mmCIF file of C-alpha atoms in Angstrom:
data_model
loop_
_atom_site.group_PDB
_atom_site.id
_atom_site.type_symbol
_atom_site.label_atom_id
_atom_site.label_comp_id
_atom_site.label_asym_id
_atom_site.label_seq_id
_atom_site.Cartn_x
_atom_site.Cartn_y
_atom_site.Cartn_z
ATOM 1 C CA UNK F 266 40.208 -27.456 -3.677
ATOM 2 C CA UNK F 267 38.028 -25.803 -0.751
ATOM 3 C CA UNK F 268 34.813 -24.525 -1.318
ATOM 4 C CA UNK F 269 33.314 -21.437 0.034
ATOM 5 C CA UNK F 270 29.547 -20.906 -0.966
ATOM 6 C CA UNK F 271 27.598 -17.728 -0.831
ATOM 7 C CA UNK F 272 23.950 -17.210 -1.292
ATOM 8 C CA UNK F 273 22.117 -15.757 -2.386
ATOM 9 C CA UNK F 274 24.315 -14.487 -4.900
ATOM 10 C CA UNK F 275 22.101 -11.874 -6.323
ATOM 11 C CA UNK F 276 19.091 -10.029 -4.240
ATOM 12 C CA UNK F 277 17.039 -7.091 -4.923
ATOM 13 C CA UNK F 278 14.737 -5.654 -1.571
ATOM 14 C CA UNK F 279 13.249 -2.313 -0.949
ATOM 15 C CA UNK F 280 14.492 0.240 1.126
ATOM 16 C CA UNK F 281 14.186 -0.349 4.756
ATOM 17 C CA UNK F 282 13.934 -4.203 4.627
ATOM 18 C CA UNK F 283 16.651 -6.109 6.133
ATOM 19 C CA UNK F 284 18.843 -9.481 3.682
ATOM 20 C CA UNK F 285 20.447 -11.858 5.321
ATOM 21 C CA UNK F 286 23.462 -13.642 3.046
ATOM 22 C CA UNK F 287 24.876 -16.973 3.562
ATOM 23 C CA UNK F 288 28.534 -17.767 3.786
ATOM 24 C CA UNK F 289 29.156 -21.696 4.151
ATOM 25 C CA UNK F 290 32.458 -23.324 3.717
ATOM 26 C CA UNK F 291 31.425 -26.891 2.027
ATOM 27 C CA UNK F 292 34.649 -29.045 2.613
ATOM 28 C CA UNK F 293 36.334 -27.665 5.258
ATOM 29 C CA UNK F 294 35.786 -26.323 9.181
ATOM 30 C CA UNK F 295 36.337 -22.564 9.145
ATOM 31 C CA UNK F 296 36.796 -20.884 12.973
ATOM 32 C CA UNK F 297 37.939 -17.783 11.227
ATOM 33 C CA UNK F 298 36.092 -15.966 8.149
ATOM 34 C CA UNK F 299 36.010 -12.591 7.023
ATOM 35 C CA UNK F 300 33.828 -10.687 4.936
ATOM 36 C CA UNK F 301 34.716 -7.741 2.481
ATOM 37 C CA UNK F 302 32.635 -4.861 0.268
ATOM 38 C CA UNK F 303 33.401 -3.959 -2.932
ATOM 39 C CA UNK F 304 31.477 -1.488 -4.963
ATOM 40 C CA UNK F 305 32.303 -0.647 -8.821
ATOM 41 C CA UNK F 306 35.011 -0.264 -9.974
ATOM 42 C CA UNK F 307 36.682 -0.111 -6.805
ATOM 43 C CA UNK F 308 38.801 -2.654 -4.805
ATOM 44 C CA UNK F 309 37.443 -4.977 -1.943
ATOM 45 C CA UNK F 310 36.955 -3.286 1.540
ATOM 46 C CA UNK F 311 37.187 -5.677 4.806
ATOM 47 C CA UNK F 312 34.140 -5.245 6.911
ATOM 48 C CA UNK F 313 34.431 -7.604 9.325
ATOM 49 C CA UNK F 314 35.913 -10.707 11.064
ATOM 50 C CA UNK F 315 33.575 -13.686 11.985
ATOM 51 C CA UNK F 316 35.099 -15.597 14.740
ATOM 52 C CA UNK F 317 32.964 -19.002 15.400
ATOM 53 C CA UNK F 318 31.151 -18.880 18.520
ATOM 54 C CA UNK F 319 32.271 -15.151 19.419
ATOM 55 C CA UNK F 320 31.611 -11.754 18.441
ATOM 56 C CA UNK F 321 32.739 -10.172 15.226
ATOM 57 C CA UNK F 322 35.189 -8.062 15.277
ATOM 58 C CA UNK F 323 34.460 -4.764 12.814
ATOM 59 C CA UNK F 324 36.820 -2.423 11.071
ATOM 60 C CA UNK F 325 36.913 0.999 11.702
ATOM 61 C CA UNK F 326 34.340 2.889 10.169
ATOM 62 C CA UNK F 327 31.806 -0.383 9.518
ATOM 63 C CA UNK F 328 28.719 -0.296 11.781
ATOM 64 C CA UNK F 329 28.088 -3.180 13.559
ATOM 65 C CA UNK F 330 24.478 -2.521 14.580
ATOM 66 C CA UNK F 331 24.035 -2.148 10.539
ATOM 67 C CA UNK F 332 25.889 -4.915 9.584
ATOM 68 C CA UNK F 333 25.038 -7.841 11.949
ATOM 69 C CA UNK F 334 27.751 -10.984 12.027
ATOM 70 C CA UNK F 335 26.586 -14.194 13.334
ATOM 71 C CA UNK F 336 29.089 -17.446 12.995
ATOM 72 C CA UNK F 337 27.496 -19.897 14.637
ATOM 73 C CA UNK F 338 28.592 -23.066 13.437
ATOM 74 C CA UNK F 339 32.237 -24.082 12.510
ATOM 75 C CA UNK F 340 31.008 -23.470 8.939
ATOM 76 C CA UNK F 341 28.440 -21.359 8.534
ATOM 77 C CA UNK F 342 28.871 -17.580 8.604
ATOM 78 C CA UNK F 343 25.938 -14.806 7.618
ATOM 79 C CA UNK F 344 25.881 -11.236 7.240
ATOM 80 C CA UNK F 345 22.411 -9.118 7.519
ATOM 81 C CA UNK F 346 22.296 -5.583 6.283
ATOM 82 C CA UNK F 347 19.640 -4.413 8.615
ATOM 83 C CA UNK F 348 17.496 -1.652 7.010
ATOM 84 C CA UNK F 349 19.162 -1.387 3.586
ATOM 85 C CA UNK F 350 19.222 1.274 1.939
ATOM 86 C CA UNK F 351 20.228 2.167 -1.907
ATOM 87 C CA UNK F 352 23.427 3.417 -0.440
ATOM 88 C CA UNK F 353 24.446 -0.207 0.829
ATOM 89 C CA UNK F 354 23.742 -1.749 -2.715
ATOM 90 C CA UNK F 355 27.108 -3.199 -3.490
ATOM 91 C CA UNK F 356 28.835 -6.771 -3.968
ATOM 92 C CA UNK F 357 29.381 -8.428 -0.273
ATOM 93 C CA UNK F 358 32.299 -11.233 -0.421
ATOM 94 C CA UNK F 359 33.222 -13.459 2.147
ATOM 95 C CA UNK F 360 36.197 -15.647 2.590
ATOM 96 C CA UNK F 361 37.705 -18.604 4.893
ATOM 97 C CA UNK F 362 40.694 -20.549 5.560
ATOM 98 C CA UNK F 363 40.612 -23.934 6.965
ATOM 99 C CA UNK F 364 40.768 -24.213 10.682
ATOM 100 C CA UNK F 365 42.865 -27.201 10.444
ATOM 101 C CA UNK F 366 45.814 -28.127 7.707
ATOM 102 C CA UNK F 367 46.112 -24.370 6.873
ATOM 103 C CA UNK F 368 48.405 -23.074 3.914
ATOM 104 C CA UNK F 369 48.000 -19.473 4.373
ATOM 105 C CA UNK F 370 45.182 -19.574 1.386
ATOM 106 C CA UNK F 371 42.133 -17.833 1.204
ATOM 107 C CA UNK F 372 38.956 -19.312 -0.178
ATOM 108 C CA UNK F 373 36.599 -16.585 -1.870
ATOM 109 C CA UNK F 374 32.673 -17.334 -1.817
ATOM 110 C CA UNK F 375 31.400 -16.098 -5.548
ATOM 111 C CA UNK F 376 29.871 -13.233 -4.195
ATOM 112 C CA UNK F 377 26.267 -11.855 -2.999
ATOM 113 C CA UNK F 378 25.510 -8.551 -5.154
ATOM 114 C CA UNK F 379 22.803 -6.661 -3.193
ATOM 115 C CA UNK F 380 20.501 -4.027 -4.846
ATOM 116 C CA UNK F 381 18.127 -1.979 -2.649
ATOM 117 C CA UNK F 382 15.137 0.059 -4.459
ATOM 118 C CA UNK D 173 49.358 -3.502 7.277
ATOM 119 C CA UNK D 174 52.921 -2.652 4.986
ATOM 120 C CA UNK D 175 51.256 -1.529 1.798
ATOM 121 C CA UNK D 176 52.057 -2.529 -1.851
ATOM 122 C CA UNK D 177 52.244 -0.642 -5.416
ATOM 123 C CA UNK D 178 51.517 -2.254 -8.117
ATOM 124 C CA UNK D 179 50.662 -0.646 -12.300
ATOM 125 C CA UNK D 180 46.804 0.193 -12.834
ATOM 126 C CA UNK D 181 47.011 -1.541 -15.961
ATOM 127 C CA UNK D 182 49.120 -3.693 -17.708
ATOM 128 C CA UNK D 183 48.386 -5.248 -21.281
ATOM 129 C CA UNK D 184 49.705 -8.982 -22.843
ATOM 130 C CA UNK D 185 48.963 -10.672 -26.217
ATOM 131 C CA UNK D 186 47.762 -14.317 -25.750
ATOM 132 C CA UNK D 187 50.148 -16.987 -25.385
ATOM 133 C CA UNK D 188 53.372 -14.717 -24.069
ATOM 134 C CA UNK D 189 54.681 -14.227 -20.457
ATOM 135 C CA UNK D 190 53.314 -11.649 -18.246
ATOM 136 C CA UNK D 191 54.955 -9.928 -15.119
ATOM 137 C CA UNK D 192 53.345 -8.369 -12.844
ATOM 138 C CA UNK D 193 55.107 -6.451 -10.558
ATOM 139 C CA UNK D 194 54.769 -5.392 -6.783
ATOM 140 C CA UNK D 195 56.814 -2.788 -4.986
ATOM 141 C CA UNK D 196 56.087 -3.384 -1.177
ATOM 142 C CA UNK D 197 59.836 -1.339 0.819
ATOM 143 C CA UNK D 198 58.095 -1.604 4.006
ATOM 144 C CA UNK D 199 57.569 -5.043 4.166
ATOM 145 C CA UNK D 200 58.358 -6.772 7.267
ATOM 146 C CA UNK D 201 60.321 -10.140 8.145
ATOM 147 C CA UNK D 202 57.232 -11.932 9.001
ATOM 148 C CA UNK D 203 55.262 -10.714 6.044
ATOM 149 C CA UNK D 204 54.032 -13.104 3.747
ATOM 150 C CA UNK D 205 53.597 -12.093 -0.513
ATOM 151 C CA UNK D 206 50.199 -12.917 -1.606
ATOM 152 C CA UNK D 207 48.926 -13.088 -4.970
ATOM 153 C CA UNK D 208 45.138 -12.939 -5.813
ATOM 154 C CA UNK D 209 42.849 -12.650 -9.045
ATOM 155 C CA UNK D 210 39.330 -11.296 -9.833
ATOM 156 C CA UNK D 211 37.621 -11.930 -12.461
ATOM 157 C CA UNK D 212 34.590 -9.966 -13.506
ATOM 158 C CA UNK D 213 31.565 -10.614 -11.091
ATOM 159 C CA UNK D 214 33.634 -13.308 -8.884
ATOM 160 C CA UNK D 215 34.918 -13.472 -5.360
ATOM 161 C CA UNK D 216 38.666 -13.205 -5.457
ATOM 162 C CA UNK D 217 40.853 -16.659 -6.211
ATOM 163 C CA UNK D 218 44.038 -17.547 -5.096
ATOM 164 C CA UNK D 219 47.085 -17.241 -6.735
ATOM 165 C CA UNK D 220 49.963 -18.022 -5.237
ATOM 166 C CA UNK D 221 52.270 -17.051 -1.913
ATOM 167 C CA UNK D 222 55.824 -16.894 -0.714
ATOM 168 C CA UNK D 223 57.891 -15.719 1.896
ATOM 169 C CA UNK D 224 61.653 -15.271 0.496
ATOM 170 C CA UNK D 225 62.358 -17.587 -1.863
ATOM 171 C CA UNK D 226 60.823 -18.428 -5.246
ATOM 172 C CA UNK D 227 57.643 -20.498 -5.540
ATOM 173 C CA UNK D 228 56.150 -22.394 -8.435
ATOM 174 C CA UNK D 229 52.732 -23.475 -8.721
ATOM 175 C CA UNK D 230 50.160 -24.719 -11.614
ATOM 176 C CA UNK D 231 49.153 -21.111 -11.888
ATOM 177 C CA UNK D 232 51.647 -19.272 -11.837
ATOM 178 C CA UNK D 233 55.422 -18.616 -10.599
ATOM 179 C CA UNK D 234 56.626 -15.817 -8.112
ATOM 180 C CA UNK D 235 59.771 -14.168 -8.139
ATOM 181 C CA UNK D 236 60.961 -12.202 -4.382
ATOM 182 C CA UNK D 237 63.683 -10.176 -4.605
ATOM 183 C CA UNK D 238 66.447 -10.594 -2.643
ATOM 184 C CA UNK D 239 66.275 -7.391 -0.439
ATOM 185 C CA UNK D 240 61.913 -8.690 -0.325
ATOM 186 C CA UNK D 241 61.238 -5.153 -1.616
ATOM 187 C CA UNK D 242 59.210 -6.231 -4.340
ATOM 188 C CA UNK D 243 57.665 -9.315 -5.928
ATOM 189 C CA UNK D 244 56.978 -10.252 -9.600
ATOM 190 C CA UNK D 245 53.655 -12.775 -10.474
ATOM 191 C CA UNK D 246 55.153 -14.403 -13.371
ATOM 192 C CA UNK D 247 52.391 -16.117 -15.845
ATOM 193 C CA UNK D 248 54.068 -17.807 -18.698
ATOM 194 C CA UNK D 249 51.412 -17.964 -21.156
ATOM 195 C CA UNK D 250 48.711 -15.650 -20.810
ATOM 196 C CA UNK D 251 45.517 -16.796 -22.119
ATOM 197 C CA UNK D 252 41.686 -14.869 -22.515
ATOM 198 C CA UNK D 253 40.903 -16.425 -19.624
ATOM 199 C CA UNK D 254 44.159 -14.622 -17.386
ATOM 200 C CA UNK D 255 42.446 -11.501 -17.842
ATOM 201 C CA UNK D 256 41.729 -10.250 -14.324
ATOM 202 C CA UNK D 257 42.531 -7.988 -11.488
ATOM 203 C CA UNK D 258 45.678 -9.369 -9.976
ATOM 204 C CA UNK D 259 46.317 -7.936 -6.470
ATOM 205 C CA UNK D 260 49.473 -8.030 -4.473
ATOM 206 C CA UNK D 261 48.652 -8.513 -0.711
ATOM 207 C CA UNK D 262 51.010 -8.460 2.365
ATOM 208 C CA UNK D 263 49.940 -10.214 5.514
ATOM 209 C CA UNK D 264 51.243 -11.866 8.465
ATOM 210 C CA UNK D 265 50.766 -15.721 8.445
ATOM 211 C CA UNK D 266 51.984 -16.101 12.013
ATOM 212 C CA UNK D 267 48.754 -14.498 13.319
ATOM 213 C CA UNK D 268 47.061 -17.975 12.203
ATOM 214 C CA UNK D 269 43.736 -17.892 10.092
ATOM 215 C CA UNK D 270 42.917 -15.081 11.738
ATOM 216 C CA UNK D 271 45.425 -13.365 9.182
ATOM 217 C CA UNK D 272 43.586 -10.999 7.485
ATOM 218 C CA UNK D 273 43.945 -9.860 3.733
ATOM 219 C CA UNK D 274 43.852 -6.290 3.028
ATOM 220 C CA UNK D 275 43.345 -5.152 -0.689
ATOM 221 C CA UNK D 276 44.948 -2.551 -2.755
ATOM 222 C CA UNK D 277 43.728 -1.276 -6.277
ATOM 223 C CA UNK D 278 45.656 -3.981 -8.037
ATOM 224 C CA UNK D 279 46.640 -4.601 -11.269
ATOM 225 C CA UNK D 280 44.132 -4.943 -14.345
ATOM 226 C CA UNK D 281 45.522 -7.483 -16.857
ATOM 227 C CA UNK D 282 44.097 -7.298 -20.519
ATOM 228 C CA UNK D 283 44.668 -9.729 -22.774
ATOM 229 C CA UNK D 284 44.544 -9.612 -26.393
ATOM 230 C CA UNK D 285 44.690 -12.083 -29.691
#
């Protein structure tokens, strides 16, 4: 089956630094991937859509100056959480479906779980 | 996005059938059933989909009502390994892969010897 990769999948920074995480689809070209939130115990939250070559589009409530999107290849997505702070420790997912030969799945990277000090 | 209800918990013993079920009365005629599972510390894996009728996979069988008001994930022998947040999703497929998936609070399936 597809492959979606994340890394890192587990980083620890101090307050005010910015982490970049990687979302690569390894098998498959991906013009379309999305990435969710989810902290304890609670259920994933969509932040954003990353649209190859275009801007992201956000959901309500997500900041997009916090939360910069870049998809700039057909398979690479990131997300950076610019100044992090302890409040934006949480488990970042992303997902992807393949731009071509598409069954309506969604392929789920393992997951980036992001402390900040 | 039509939402879905689904039990906060539900409990199986190993090696017998487990339904899930999904109420979802607003669903619409282009709306798609999803099926997804966590397990601890992972990113979300597919399940299984339908539109009306019933669908087998490898994983696991789906049952649509007639009326589509609700769903049941049918696994038909739970093992340690089924144990997982199971979350009913409804979504659009006709938007493309654009489609996006929008999460309830699921179902959390123990299983036990």
């Amino acid at each position: 089956g597809a492959v979606v990769s994340q890394h890192p999948s587990r980083v620890i920074c101090k307050s005010g630094t910015s982490v970049k995480i990687e979302c690569r689809s390894l098998d498959f070209q991906a013009t379309t991937m999305f990435w969710y939130r989810q902290f304890p115990k609670q259920s994933l939250m969509l932040m954003a859509t990353s649209n190859e070559g275009s801007k992201a589009t956000y959901e309500q409530g997500v900041e997009k100056d916090k939360f910069l999107i870049n998809h700039a290849s057909l398979t690479l997505s990131t997300l950076t959480v610019t100044s992090a702070h302890p409040e934006d420790s949480s488990f970042y997912i992303c997902s992807a479906r393949r731009a071509s030969g598409n069954t309506g799945e969604l392929f789920f990277g393992e997951g980036s779980r992001l402390t900040v000090l | 996005d039509a939402k879905t209800t689904q039990p906060n918990s539900m409990e199986s013993n190993e090696e017998e059938p487990v339904h899930l079920p999904c109420n979802h009365s607003t669903i619409s005629g282009t709306d798609y059933i999803h099926w997804y599972r966590q397990l601890p510390s992972q990113g979300p894996e597919y399940v299984i989909h339908g539109l009306t009728s019933n669908v087998n996979n490898r994983m696991a069988s789906l049952a649509i009502a007639e009326d589509r008001k609700s769903s049941t994930l049918i696994l038909h022998r739970a093992t340690l390994r089924d144990a997982a947040v199971y979350y009913c999703i409804l979504s659009d497929l006709n938007t493309g892969t654009a489609s996006k998936l929008t999460f309830g609070t699921g179902t959390r399936l123990q299983v036990t010897l």
